[in-house]
Amino acid sequence: MKACLVRAPAKIETNPLEYADVPRPRPGPGEILVRVNACGVCRTDLHVIEGELPSRKSPIIPGHQVAGVVEACGEKAHRLAPGARVGVAWLHRTDGTCSYCRAGAENLCDNPAFTGYTVDGGYAEYIVALEDFVYALPEGFADEQAAPLLCAGIIGFRCLRLSGIQPGGRLGLYGFGAAAHVAIQVARHWNVEVFAATRDVRHQQLALELGAVWAGGTLATPPMPLDAAIIFAPAGEIVPAALKALRKGGTLALGGIHMSPIPPLDYELLYEERVVRSVANNTREDGREFLRIAAEIPIRTHIQTYPLREANRALNALKNDAIRGAAVLNCRD
Ligand SMILES: [Zn+2]
Ligand SMILES: [Zn+2]
């Protein structure tokens, strides 16, 4: 099969993804083989490719937002039949036995595997996944539209939940890429007022089109105190600015897997019971709940598609803020 793989982490400007022929994977016990129709491009992929996350498998096929169909089932995989439409996301596997898994916090599992990071991902024509960790895709979404729901959507949704934002509240979104452009649609559905802070004027424009009441630069101060905020941009220098925008008792959720160093904080920015918390991975329950809500609203993703073989171009565009909404690879060209 065709796949884009990384042999050694390198800056995306050097186009490190190699479009190559590799053996088609075979589903083992409990696994299914999925024919990938579309795979979303996530900032985490950029962190894997550029080595901001330590290399865990080499070579690695990145990608963890797969929309596709079941091609074949391995032994002991009986729940899904060939032809079923499925989504494959970041959480490839958990051990199911550690204290976190037993407490219902499988997103913090001590022994996890992650799609497109510790096991091969979806920048390919086929992928294997555990039947128990794939999602049924809601009707009404074409594969390319559905792909960004599987990480940008699910993680954005968990960020919304952990930010504690309530209906009618005021929410700040810092960085307005794939995750924020989905999260704002859920927030608006909950009648939340959204304030978008992002450096790219095109992204500010998209935020306003999607119903933000205010859009400004990343370090600009929104006109009113916020009940909660989420930082999706991987830039630690935003943390003090976002804290400054929060009301007393407000929560700041950090949505990324990697962030540049956070500068020293004046305690007064945190005092008065403001909370800063990170968001790590997601549970399968988050995924199922989000996909149900996404279909109900319904969410409309804005996408820019690229052929699989042009994954380097898609990731360079992502790094340069040139994607409006989400980038998606078409893996069937
Ligand atoms: Zn576990
Ligand atoms: Zn992701």
mmCIF file of C-alpha atoms and ligand atoms in Angstrom:
data_model
loop_
_atom_site.group_PDB
_atom_site.id
_atom_site.type_symbol
_atom_site.label_atom_id
_atom_site.label_comp_id
_atom_site.label_asym_id
_atom_site.label_seq_id
_atom_site.Cartn_x
_atom_site.Cartn_y
_atom_site.Cartn_z
ATOM 1 C CA MET A 1 0.000 0.000 0.000
ATOM 2 C CA LYS A 2 0.969 3.654 -0.273
ATOM 3 C CA ALA A 3 1.810 5.506 2.940
ATOM 4 C CA CYS A 4 3.605 8.628 4.138
ATOM 5 C CA LEU A 5 6.197 7.764 6.747
ATOM 6 C CA VAL A 6 8.856 9.495 8.804
ATOM 7 C CA ARG A 7 12.232 7.794 9.244
ATOM 8 C CA ALA A 8 13.803 10.454 11.473
ATOM 9 C CA PRO A 9 12.207 13.555 12.997
ATOM 10 C CA ALA A 10 13.060 16.754 11.126
ATOM 11 C CA LYS A 11 11.670 20.231 10.542
ATOM 12 C CA ILE A 12 8.659 20.109 8.243
ATOM 13 C CA GLU A 13 10.316 22.657 5.919
ATOM 14 C CA THR A 14 12.672 19.831 4.887
ATOM 15 C CA ASN A 15 9.655 17.725 3.796
ATOM 16 C CA PRO A 16 10.557 14.697 5.954
ATOM 17 C CA LEU A 17 7.476 12.616 5.065
ATOM 18 C CA GLU A 18 8.357 9.981 2.507
ATOM 19 C CA TYR A 19 5.621 8.738 0.175
ATOM 20 C CA ALA A 20 6.445 5.066 -0.105
ATOM 21 C CA ASP A 21 5.195 1.539 -0.753
ATOM 22 C CA VAL A 22 4.939 -0.442 2.470
ATOM 23 C CA PRO A 23 3.351 -3.812 3.288
ATOM 24 C CA ARG A 24 -0.349 -3.632 3.987
ATOM 25 C CA PRO A 25 -0.856 -4.369 7.715
ATOM 26 C CA ARG A 26 -2.759 -7.497 8.767
ATOM 27 C CA PRO A 27 -5.354 -7.447 11.523
ATOM 28 C CA GLY A 28 -4.422 -9.490 14.590
ATOM 29 C CA PRO A 29 -6.779 -10.797 17.277
ATOM 30 C CA GLY A 30 -9.463 -8.243 18.116
ATOM 31 C CA GLU A 31 -8.281 -5.979 15.312
ATOM 32 C CA ILE A 32 -9.847 -4.787 12.118
ATOM 33 C CA LEU A 33 -8.245 -3.657 8.889
ATOM 34 C CA VAL A 34 -9.660 -0.286 7.852
ATOM 35 C CA ARG A 35 -9.476 1.131 4.329
ATOM 36 C CA VAL A 36 -8.630 4.786 4.933
ATOM 37 C CA ASN A 37 -10.716 7.212 2.897
ATOM 38 C CA ALA A 38 -9.604 10.399 4.625
ATOM 39 C CA CYS A 39 -7.192 11.275 7.422
ATOM 40 C CA GLY A 40 -7.223 14.600 9.225
ATOM 41 C CA VAL A 41 -4.001 16.499 9.864
ATOM 42 C CA CYS A 42 -3.435 17.506 13.503
ATOM 43 C CA ARG A 43 -0.833 19.714 15.145
ATOM 44 C CA THR A 44 0.209 16.648 17.149
ATOM 45 C CA ASP A 45 1.320 15.083 13.838
ATOM 46 C CA LEU A 46 3.617 18.068 13.397
ATOM 47 C CA HIS A 47 5.016 17.540 16.919
ATOM 48 C CA VAL A 48 5.654 13.847 16.098
ATOM 49 C CA ILE A 49 7.273 14.627 12.731
ATOM 50 C CA GLU A 50 9.451 17.458 14.047
ATOM 51 C CA GLY A 51 10.497 15.549 17.169
ATOM 52 C CA GLU A 52 8.952 17.798 19.843
ATOM 53 C CA LEU A 53 7.469 14.559 21.124
ATOM 54 C CA PRO A 54 10.186 11.941 21.714
ATOM 55 C CA SER A 55 10.286 9.337 18.941
ATOM 56 C CA ARG A 56 8.523 6.116 20.000
ATOM 57 C CA LYS A 57 8.561 4.113 16.758
ATOM 58 C CA SER A 58 10.716 4.460 13.671
ATOM 59 C CA PRO A 59 9.782 4.634 10.922
ATOM 60 C CA ILE A 60 6.324 5.834 11.876
ATOM 61 C CA ILE A 61 3.249 6.508 9.764
ATOM 62 C CA PRO A 62 1.570 9.548 11.421
ATOM 63 C CA GLY A 63 -2.134 10.384 11.463
ATOM 64 C CA HIS A 64 -4.867 9.752 14.006
ATOM 65 C CA GLN A 65 -8.087 11.081 12.480
ATOM 66 C CA VAL A 66 -9.156 8.322 10.106
ATOM 67 C CA ALA A 67 -12.497 8.049 8.400
ATOM 68 C CA GLY A 68 -12.830 4.793 6.502
ATOM 69 C CA VAL A 69 -14.522 1.439 6.138
ATOM 70 C CA VAL A 70 -13.832 -1.983 7.591
ATOM 71 C CA GLU A 71 -12.020 -4.070 4.987
ATOM 72 C CA ALA A 72 -11.377 -7.235 7.016
ATOM 73 C CA CYS A 73 -11.707 -8.527 10.570
ATOM 74 C CA GLY A 74 -9.076 -10.406 12.557
ATOM 75 C CA GLU A 75 -9.729 -13.296 14.905
ATOM 76 C CA LYS A 76 -12.055 -12.471 17.778
ATOM 77 C CA ALA A 77 -13.235 -9.263 16.083
ATOM 78 C CA HIS A 78 -16.908 -9.961 15.580
ATOM 79 C CA ARG A 79 -18.709 -6.729 16.333
ATOM 80 C CA LEU A 80 -18.151 -4.946 13.024
ATOM 81 C CA ALA A 81 -18.677 -6.383 9.559
ATOM 82 C CA PRO A 82 -16.662 -5.543 6.445
ATOM 83 C CA GLY A 83 -18.150 -2.439 4.856
ATOM 84 C CA ALA A 84 -19.010 -0.743 8.168
ATOM 85 C CA ARG A 85 -18.065 2.933 8.323
ATOM 86 C CA VAL A 86 -15.664 3.669 11.174
ATOM 87 C CA GLY A 87 -13.439 6.357 12.639
ATOM 88 C CA VAL A 88 -10.007 5.683 14.123
ATOM 89 C CA ALA A 89 -8.675 8.192 16.661
ATOM 90 C CA TRP A 90 -5.612 8.922 18.809
ATOM 91 C CA LEU A 91 -6.266 6.393 21.584
ATOM 92 C CA HIS A 92 -5.174 3.107 19.993
ATOM 93 C CA ARG A 93 -5.257 1.010 23.123
ATOM 94 C CA THR A 94 -5.225 1.141 26.921
ATOM 95 C CA ASP A 95 -4.339 -1.682 29.321
ATOM 96 C CA GLY A 96 -7.761 -1.607 30.986
ATOM 97 C CA THR A 97 -6.173 -2.659 34.279
ATOM 98 C CA CYS A 98 -4.190 0.273 35.712
ATOM 99 C CA SER A 99 -5.658 2.442 38.464
ATOM 100 C CA TYR A 100 -6.626 5.164 35.966
ATOM 101 C CA CYS A 101 -8.444 2.784 33.633
ATOM 102 C CA ARG A 102 -10.273 1.223 36.577
ATOM 103 C CA ALA A 103 -11.296 4.691 37.780
ATOM 104 C CA GLY A 104 -12.823 5.605 34.404
ATOM 105 C CA ALA A 105 -9.904 7.827 33.395
ATOM 106 C CA GLU A 106 -8.513 5.729 30.558
ATOM 107 C CA ASN A 107 -7.210 8.916 28.939
ATOM 108 C CA LEU A 108 -4.500 8.826 31.645
ATOM 109 C CA CYS A 109 -3.714 5.093 31.280
ATOM 110 C CA ASP A 110 -0.229 4.065 32.449
ATOM 111 C CA ASN A 111 0.303 1.793 29.441
ATOM 112 C CA PRO A 112 -1.392 3.342 26.437
ATOM 113 C CA ALA A 113 -0.664 3.108 22.731
ATOM 114 C CA PHE A 114 -1.380 6.036 20.437
ATOM 115 C CA THR A 115 -2.317 5.977 16.775
ATOM 116 C CA GLY A 116 0.248 7.592 14.505
ATOM 117 C CA TYR A 117 2.763 7.891 17.350
ATOM 118 C CA THR A 118 3.492 4.582 19.096
ATOM 119 C CA VAL A 119 1.724 2.519 16.397
ATOM 120 C CA ASP A 120 1.304 3.303 12.701
ATOM 121 C CA GLY A 121 -1.408 5.778 11.820
ATOM 122 C CA GLY A 122 -3.630 6.888 8.990
ATOM 123 C CA TYR A 123 -1.395 8.667 6.483
ATOM 124 C CA ALA A 124 -1.843 5.499 4.453
ATOM 125 C CA GLU A 125 -4.303 3.506 2.383
ATOM 126 C CA TYR A 126 -4.929 1.035 5.227
ATOM 127 C CA ILE A 127 -4.626 0.959 8.990
ATOM 128 C CA VAL A 128 -5.238 -1.686 11.655
ATOM 129 C CA ALA A 129 -7.090 -0.751 14.808
ATOM 130 C CA LEU A 130 -8.638 -2.542 17.752
ATOM 131 C CA GLU A 131 -12.316 -3.070 17.203
ATOM 132 C CA ASP A 132 -13.044 -1.885 20.753
ATOM 133 C CA PHE A 133 -11.338 1.465 20.115
ATOM 134 C CA VAL A 134 -12.951 2.548 16.847
ATOM 135 C CA TYR A 135 -16.036 4.719 16.549
ATOM 136 C CA ALA A 136 -19.129 4.359 14.428
ATOM 137 C CA LEU A 137 -19.229 7.466 12.232
ATOM 138 C CA PRO A 138 -22.483 9.410 12.300
ATOM 139 C CA GLU A 139 -24.525 9.553 9.102
ATOM 140 C CA GLY A 140 -24.625 12.890 7.345
ATOM 141 C CA PHE A 141 -20.861 13.443 7.323
ATOM 142 C CA ALA A 142 -18.792 12.723 4.230
ATOM 143 C CA ASP A 143 -15.498 11.036 5.166
ATOM 144 C CA GLU A 144 -13.449 14.190 4.576
ATOM 145 C CA GLN A 145 -15.858 16.186 6.743
ATOM 146 C CA ALA A 146 -15.840 13.552 9.483
ATOM 147 C CA ALA A 147 -12.058 13.104 9.777
ATOM 148 C CA PRO A 148 -11.361 16.320 11.763
ATOM 149 C CA LEU A 149 -14.045 15.366 14.269
ATOM 150 C CA LEU A 150 -11.874 12.470 15.469
ATOM 151 C CA CYS A 151 -9.199 14.499 17.236
ATOM 152 C CA ALA A 152 -9.791 18.202 16.741
ATOM 153 C CA GLY A 153 -13.442 17.584 17.540
ATOM 154 C CA ILE A 154 -13.136 15.105 20.394
ATOM 155 C CA ILE A 155 -10.243 16.874 22.161
ATOM 156 C CA GLY A 156 -11.903 20.255 21.703
ATOM 157 C CA PHE A 157 -15.009 18.787 23.293
ATOM 158 C CA ARG A 158 -13.076 17.448 26.281
ATOM 159 C CA CYS A 159 -11.447 20.885 26.643
ATOM 160 C CA LEU A 160 -14.892 22.487 26.689
ATOM 161 C CA ARG A 161 -16.033 20.078 29.385
ATOM 162 C CA LEU A 162 -12.941 20.535 31.535
ATOM 163 C CA SER A 163 -13.073 24.322 31.184
ATOM 164 C CA GLY A 164 -16.315 24.159 33.144
ATOM 165 C CA ILE A 165 -18.048 26.575 30.759
ATOM 166 C CA GLN A 166 -21.781 26.777 31.400
ATOM 167 C CA PRO A 167 -24.649 27.691 29.056
ATOM 168 C CA GLY A 168 -24.804 31.462 28.663
ATOM 169 C CA GLY A 169 -21.187 31.861 29.832
ATOM 170 C CA ARG A 170 -18.277 33.688 28.201
ATOM 171 C CA LEU A 171 -15.498 31.575 26.720
ATOM 172 C CA GLY A 172 -12.122 32.545 25.275
ATOM 173 C CA LEU A 173 -10.524 30.442 22.516
ATOM 174 C CA TYR A 174 -6.809 31.071 21.998
ATOM 175 C CA GLY A 175 -5.629 29.839 18.629
ATOM 176 C CA PHE A 176 -8.301 29.228 16.031
ATOM 177 C CA GLY A 177 -7.393 26.164 14.002
ATOM 178 C CA ALA A 178 -9.070 22.811 13.529
ATOM 179 C CA ALA A 179 -10.056 22.221 17.167
ATOM 180 C CA ALA A 180 -11.359 25.723 17.889
ATOM 181 C CA HIS A 181 -13.413 25.882 14.701
ATOM 182 C CA VAL A 182 -15.326 22.805 15.887
ATOM 183 C CA ALA A 183 -15.416 23.754 19.592
ATOM 184 C CA ILE A 184 -17.011 27.122 18.795
ATOM 185 C CA GLN A 185 -19.920 25.327 17.116
ATOM 186 C CA VAL A 186 -20.549 23.246 20.239
ATOM 187 C CA ALA A 187 -20.183 26.357 22.433
ATOM 188 C CA ARG A 188 -22.651 28.330 20.318
ATOM 189 C CA HIS A 189 -25.045 25.369 20.512
ATOM 190 C CA TRP A 190 -24.809 25.721 24.317
ATOM 191 C CA ASN A 191 -25.538 29.442 23.962
ATOM 192 C CA VAL A 192 -22.016 30.366 25.085
ATOM 193 C CA GLU A 193 -20.510 33.703 23.966
ATOM 194 C CA VAL A 194 -17.151 33.097 22.309
ATOM 195 C CA PHE A 195 -14.146 35.443 22.223
ATOM 196 C CA ALA A 196 -11.445 34.305 19.774
ATOM 197 C CA ALA A 197 -7.823 35.375 20.169
ATOM 198 C CA THR A 198 -5.566 34.284 17.322
ATOM 199 C CA ARG A 199 -2.651 35.830 15.459
ATOM 200 C CA ASP A 200 -3.848 35.159 11.910
ATOM 201 C CA VAL A 201 -6.425 37.588 10.526
ATOM 202 C CA ARG A 202 -7.987 34.870 8.338
ATOM 203 C CA HIS A 203 -8.555 32.772 11.445
ATOM 204 C CA GLN A 204 -10.104 35.767 13.238
ATOM 205 C CA GLN A 205 -12.429 36.147 10.254
ATOM 206 C CA LEU A 206 -13.463 32.479 10.387
ATOM 207 C CA ALA A 207 -14.181 32.827 14.124
ATOM 208 C CA LEU A 208 -16.502 35.773 13.464
ATOM 209 C CA GLU A 209 -18.243 33.869 10.648
ATOM 210 C CA LEU A 210 -18.828 30.992 13.067
ATOM 211 C CA GLY A 211 -20.454 33.276 15.626
ATOM 212 C CA ALA A 212 -17.676 34.672 17.832
ATOM 213 C CA VAL A 213 -18.757 37.979 19.401
ATOM 214 C CA TRP A 214 -15.172 39.270 19.353
ATOM 215 C CA ALA A 215 -11.929 38.349 17.608
ATOM 216 C CA GLY A 216 -8.507 39.842 18.210
ATOM 217 C CA GLY A 217 -4.795 39.106 18.371
ATOM 218 C CA THR A 218 -3.444 36.347 20.592
ATOM 219 C CA LEU A 219 -2.278 38.695 23.321
ATOM 220 C CA ALA A 220 -5.119 41.216 22.989
ATOM 221 C CA THR A 221 -7.468 41.532 25.946
ATOM 222 C CA PRO A 222 -11.103 40.576 25.272
ATOM 223 C CA PRO A 223 -13.563 43.376 26.169
ATOM 224 C CA MET A 224 -15.169 41.462 29.046
ATOM 225 C CA PRO A 225 -13.932 39.080 31.765
ATOM 226 C CA LEU A 226 -14.205 35.450 30.685
ATOM 227 C CA ASP A 227 -15.687 32.567 32.691
ATOM 228 C CA ALA A 228 -13.316 30.106 31.034
ATOM 229 C CA ALA A 229 -10.732 29.911 28.287
ATOM 230 C CA ILE A 230 -9.016 27.246 26.225
ATOM 231 C CA ILE A 231 -5.566 27.578 24.663
ATOM 232 C CA PHE A 232 -5.183 25.474 21.535
ATOM 233 C CA ALA A 233 -2.062 27.236 20.235
ATOM 234 C CA PRO A 234 1.203 25.553 21.370
ATOM 235 C CA ALA A 235 2.609 28.828 22.711
ATOM 236 C CA GLY A 236 3.300 29.119 26.447
ATOM 237 C CA GLU A 237 3.476 32.922 26.305
ATOM 238 C CA ILE A 238 -0.305 32.964 25.857
ATOM 239 C CA VAL A 239 -0.883 31.564 29.377
ATOM 240 C CA PRO A 240 -0.397 34.865 31.268
ATOM 241 C CA ALA A 241 -2.486 36.763 28.699
ATOM 242 C CA ALA A 242 -5.319 34.255 28.950
ATOM 243 C CA LEU A 243 -5.201 34.267 32.758
ATOM 244 C CA LYS A 244 -5.434 38.053 32.683
ATOM 245 C CA ALA A 245 -8.694 37.722 30.730
ATOM 246 C CA LEU A 246 -10.318 35.342 33.258
ATOM 247 C CA ARG A 247 -12.751 36.391 35.954
ATOM 248 C CA LYS A 248 -12.212 35.292 39.561
ATOM 249 C CA GLY A 249 -12.649 31.522 39.874
ATOM 250 C CA GLY A 250 -12.349 31.017 36.115
ATOM 251 C CA THR A 251 -10.622 28.031 34.498
ATOM 252 C CA LEU A 252 -7.975 28.027 31.792
ATOM 253 C CA ALA A 253 -7.692 24.689 29.951
ATOM 254 C CA LEU A 254 -4.601 23.896 27.866
ATOM 255 C CA GLY A 255 -5.586 21.727 24.915
ATOM 256 C CA GLY A 256 -2.251 20.823 23.340
ATOM 257 C CA ILE A 257 0.031 17.832 23.857
ATOM 258 C CA HIS A 258 3.085 20.107 23.642
ATOM 259 C CA MET A 259 3.609 23.756 24.528
ATOM 260 C CA SER A 260 6.618 26.059 24.473
ATOM 261 C CA PRO A 261 7.780 27.081 27.982
ATOM 262 C CA ILE A 262 5.344 29.100 30.055
ATOM 263 C CA PRO A 263 6.967 32.350 31.233
ATOM 264 C CA PRO A 264 7.110 33.252 34.960
ATOM 265 C CA LEU A 265 3.659 34.141 36.259
ATOM 266 C CA ASP A 266 2.768 36.934 38.642
ATOM 267 C CA TYR A 267 0.831 35.190 41.383
ATOM 268 C CA GLU A 268 -1.930 37.786 41.153
ATOM 269 C CA LEU A 269 -2.846 36.355 37.722
ATOM 270 C CA LEU A 270 -3.599 33.011 39.357
ATOM 271 C CA TYR A 271 -4.877 34.228 42.724
ATOM 272 C CA GLU A 272 -8.617 34.515 43.383
ATOM 273 C CA GLU A 273 -9.022 30.828 42.659
ATOM 274 C CA ARG A 274 -8.299 30.827 38.975
ATOM 275 C CA VAL A 275 -7.414 27.345 37.727
ATOM 276 C CA VAL A 276 -4.960 26.273 35.032
ATOM 277 C CA ARG A 277 -5.247 22.683 33.855
ATOM 278 C CA SER A 278 -4.061 20.626 30.926
ATOM 279 C CA VAL A 279 -6.171 18.238 28.903
ATOM 280 C CA ALA A 280 -4.596 14.905 27.997
ATOM 281 C CA ASN A 281 -6.020 12.524 25.398
ATOM 282 C CA ASN A 282 -9.649 11.471 25.752
ATOM 283 C CA THR A 283 -11.771 8.593 26.905
ATOM 284 C CA ARG A 284 -13.865 6.569 24.481
ATOM 285 C CA GLU A 285 -16.899 7.927 26.263
ATOM 286 C CA ASP A 286 -15.792 11.484 25.334
ATOM 287 C CA GLY A 287 -15.559 10.338 21.725
ATOM 288 C CA ARG A 288 -18.962 8.695 21.591
ATOM 289 C CA GLU A 289 -20.655 11.612 23.337
ATOM 290 C CA PHE A 290 -19.011 14.186 21.086
ATOM 291 C CA LEU A 291 -19.893 12.324 17.862
ATOM 292 C CA ARG A 292 -23.505 12.097 19.013
ATOM 293 C CA ILE A 293 -23.612 15.858 19.693
ATOM 294 C CA ALA A 294 -21.784 16.599 16.436
ATOM 295 C CA ALA A 295 -24.514 14.825 14.488
ATOM 296 C CA GLU A 296 -27.262 16.472 16.496
ATOM 297 C CA ILE A 297 -26.063 20.092 16.022
ATOM 298 C CA PRO A 298 -24.911 19.289 13.221
ATOM 299 C CA ILE A 299 -21.277 20.426 13.161
ATOM 300 C CA ARG A 300 -20.013 21.646 9.806
ATOM 301 C CA THR A 301 -16.251 21.309 9.407
ATOM 302 C CA HIS A 302 -14.329 23.666 7.131
ATOM 303 C CA ILE A 303 -11.651 21.640 5.403
ATOM 304 C CA GLN A 304 -8.803 21.960 2.956
ATOM 305 C CA THR A 305 -8.016 18.661 1.269
ATOM 306 C CA TYR A 306 -4.692 17.415 -0.043
ATOM 307 C CA PRO A 307 -3.803 14.162 -1.757
ATOM 308 C CA LEU A 308 -2.004 11.696 0.545
ATOM 309 C CA ARG A 309 1.224 12.097 -1.415
ATOM 310 C CA GLU A 310 1.213 15.831 -0.601
ATOM 311 C CA ALA A 311 1.155 15.422 3.176
ATOM 312 C CA ASN A 312 4.327 17.521 3.504
ATOM 313 C CA ARG A 313 2.544 20.408 1.794
ATOM 314 C CA ALA A 314 -0.459 20.098 4.120
ATOM 315 C CA LEU A 315 1.750 20.140 7.222
ATOM 316 C CA ASN A 316 3.810 23.090 5.990
ATOM 317 C CA ALA A 317 0.544 24.968 5.451
ATOM 318 C CA LEU A 318 -0.591 24.047 8.981
ATOM 319 C CA LYS A 319 2.656 25.328 10.457
ATOM 320 C CA ASN A 320 2.272 28.600 8.536
ATOM 321 C CA ASP A 321 -1.314 29.229 9.746
ATOM 322 C CA ALA A 322 -2.462 28.807 6.141
ATOM 323 C CA ILE A 323 -5.232 26.287 6.857
ATOM 324 C CA ARG A 324 -8.744 27.651 7.277
ATOM 325 C CA GLY A 325 -10.402 25.106 9.540
ATOM 326 C CA ALA A 326 -8.807 21.664 9.204
ATOM 327 C CA ALA A 327 -6.446 20.037 6.686
ATOM 328 C CA VAL A 328 -7.498 16.588 5.507
ATOM 329 C CA LEU A 329 -5.605 14.049 3.414
ATOM 330 C CA ASN A 330 -7.525 12.228 0.731
ATOM 331 C CA CYS A 331 -6.040 8.728 0.932
ATOM 332 C CA ARG A 332 -7.912 7.251 -2.036
ATOM 333 C CA ASP A 333 -6.279 9.174 -4.896
HETATM 334 ZN ZN ZN B 1 -4.694 1.805 32.005
HETATM 335 ZN ZN ZN B 2 -4.744 15.204 17.245
#
